[in-house]
Coordinates of N, CA and C in Angstrom, one line a residue:
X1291 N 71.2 -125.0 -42.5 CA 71.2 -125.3 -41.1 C 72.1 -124.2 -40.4
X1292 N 73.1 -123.8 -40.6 CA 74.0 -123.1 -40.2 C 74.0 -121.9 -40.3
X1293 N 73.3 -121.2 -42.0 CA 72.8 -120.1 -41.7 C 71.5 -119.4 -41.0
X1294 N 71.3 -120.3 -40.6 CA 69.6 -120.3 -40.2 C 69.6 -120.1 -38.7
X1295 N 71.0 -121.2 -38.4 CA 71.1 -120.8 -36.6 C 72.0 -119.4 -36.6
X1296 N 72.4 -119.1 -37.3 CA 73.4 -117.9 -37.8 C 72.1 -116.5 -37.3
X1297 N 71.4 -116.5 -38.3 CA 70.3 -115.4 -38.5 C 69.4 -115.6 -37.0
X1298 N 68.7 -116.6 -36.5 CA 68.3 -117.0 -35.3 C 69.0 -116.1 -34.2
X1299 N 70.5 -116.5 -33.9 CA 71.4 -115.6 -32.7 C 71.2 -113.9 -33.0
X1300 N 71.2 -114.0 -34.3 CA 71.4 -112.5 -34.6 C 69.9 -111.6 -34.7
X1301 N 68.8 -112.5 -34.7 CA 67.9 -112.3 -34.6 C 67.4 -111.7 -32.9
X1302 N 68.0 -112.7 -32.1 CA 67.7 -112.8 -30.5 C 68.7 -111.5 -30.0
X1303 N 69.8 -111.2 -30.4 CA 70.4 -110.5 -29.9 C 70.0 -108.9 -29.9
X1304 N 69.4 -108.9 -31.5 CA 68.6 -107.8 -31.5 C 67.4 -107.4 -30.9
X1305 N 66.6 -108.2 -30.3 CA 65.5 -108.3 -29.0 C 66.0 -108.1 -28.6
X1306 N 67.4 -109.0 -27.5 CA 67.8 -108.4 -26.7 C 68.1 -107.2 -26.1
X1307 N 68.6 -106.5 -27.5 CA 69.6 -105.1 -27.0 C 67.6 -104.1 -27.1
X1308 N 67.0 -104.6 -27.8 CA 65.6 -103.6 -27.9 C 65.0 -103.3 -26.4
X1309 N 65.0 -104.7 -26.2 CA 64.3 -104.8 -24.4 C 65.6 -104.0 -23.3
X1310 N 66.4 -103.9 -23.6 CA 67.6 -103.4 -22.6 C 67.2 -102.0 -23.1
X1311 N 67.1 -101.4 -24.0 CA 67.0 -100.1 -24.2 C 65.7 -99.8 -24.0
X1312 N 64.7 -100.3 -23.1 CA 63.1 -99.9 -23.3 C 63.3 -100.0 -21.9
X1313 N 64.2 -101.4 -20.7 CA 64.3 -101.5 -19.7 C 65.2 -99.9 -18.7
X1314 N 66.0 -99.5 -20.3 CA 67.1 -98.3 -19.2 C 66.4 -97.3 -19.3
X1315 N 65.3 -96.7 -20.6 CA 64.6 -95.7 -20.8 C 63.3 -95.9 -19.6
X1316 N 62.9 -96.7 -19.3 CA 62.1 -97.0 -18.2 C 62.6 -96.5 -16.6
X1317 N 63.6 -97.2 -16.3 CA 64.3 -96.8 -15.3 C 64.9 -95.2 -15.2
X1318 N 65.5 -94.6 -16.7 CA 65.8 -93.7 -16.2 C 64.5 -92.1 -16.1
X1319 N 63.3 -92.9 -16.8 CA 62.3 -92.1 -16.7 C 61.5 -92.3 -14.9
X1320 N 62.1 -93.1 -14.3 CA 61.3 -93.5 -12.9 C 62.6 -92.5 -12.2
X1321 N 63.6 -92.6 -12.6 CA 65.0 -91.7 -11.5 C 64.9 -90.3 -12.1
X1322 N 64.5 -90.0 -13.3 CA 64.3 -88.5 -13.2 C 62.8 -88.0 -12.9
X1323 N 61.8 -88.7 -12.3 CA 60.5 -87.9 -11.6 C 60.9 -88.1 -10.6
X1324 N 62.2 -88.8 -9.5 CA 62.6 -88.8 -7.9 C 63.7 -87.8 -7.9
X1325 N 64.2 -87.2 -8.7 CA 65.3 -86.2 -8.6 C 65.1 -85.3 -8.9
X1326 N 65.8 -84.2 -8.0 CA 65.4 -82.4 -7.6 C 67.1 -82.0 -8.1
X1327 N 67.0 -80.8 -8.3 CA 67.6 -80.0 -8.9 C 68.5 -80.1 -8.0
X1328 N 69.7 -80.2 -7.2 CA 70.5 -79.5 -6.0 C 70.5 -78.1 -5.7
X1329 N 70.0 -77.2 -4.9 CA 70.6 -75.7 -5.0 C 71.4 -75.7 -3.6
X1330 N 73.0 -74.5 -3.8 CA 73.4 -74.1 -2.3 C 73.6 -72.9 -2.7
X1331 N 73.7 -72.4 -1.2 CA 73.8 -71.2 -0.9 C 75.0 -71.1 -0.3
X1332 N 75.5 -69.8 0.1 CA 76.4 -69.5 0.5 C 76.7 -70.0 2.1
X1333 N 77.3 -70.4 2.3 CA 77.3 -70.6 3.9 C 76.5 -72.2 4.1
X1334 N 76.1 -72.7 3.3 CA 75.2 -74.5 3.8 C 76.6 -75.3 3.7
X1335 N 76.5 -76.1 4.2 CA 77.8 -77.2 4.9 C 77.3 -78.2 4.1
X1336 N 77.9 -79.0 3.5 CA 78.0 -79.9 2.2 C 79.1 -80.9 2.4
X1337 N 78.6 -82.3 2.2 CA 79.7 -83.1 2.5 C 80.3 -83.5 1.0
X1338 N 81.7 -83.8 1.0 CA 82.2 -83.9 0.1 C 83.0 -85.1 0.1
X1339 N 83.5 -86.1 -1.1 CA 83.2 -87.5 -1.2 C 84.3 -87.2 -2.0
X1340 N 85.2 -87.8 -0.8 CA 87.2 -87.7 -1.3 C 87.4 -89.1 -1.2
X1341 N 88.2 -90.1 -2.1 CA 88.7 -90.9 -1.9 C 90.4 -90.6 -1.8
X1342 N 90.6 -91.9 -1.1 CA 92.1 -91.9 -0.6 C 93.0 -92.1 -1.7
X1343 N 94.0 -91.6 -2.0 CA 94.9 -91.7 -3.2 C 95.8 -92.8 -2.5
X1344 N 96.3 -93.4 -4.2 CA 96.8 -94.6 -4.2 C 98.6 -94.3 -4.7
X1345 N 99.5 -95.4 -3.9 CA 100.4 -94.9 -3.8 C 101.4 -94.4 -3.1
X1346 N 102.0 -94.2 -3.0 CA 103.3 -93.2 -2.3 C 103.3 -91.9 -2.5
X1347 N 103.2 -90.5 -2.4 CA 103.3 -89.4 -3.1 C 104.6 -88.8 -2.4
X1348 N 105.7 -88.5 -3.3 CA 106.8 -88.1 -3.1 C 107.3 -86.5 -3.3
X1349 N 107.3 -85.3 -2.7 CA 107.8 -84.2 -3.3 C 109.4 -83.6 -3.2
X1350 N 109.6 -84.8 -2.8 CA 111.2 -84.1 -3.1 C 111.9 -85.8 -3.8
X1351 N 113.2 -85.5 -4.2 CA 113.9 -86.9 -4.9 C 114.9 -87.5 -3.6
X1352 N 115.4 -88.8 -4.0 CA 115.6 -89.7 -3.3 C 116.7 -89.8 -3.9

């Protein structure tokens, strides 16, 4: 009984992780036929994605 629900979980879990890997190779084959290469040139204005630092920032001592 025990090993049998044993083998069962270990059985399901391995579907599981099969279907997860057939679900992310799916998706990531749908996001790389919607994505282009990026190119810049010299002089194109480009926004850039700064987050705010955390903390106090100190350059001299106290």
């Amino acid at each position: 009984m025990g090993l049998e629900l044993i083998q069962d979980a270990i059985e399901k879990v391995k579907l599981i992780r099969d279907r997860l890997v057939t679900a992310q190779s799916r998706k990531r084959s749908y996001s790389d036929k919607r994505c282009r290469p990026l190119e810049f040139t010299v002089g194109d204005h480009a926004f850039l994605l700064v987050s705010p630092m955390k903390g106090v920032l100190r350059f001299s001592k106290k």
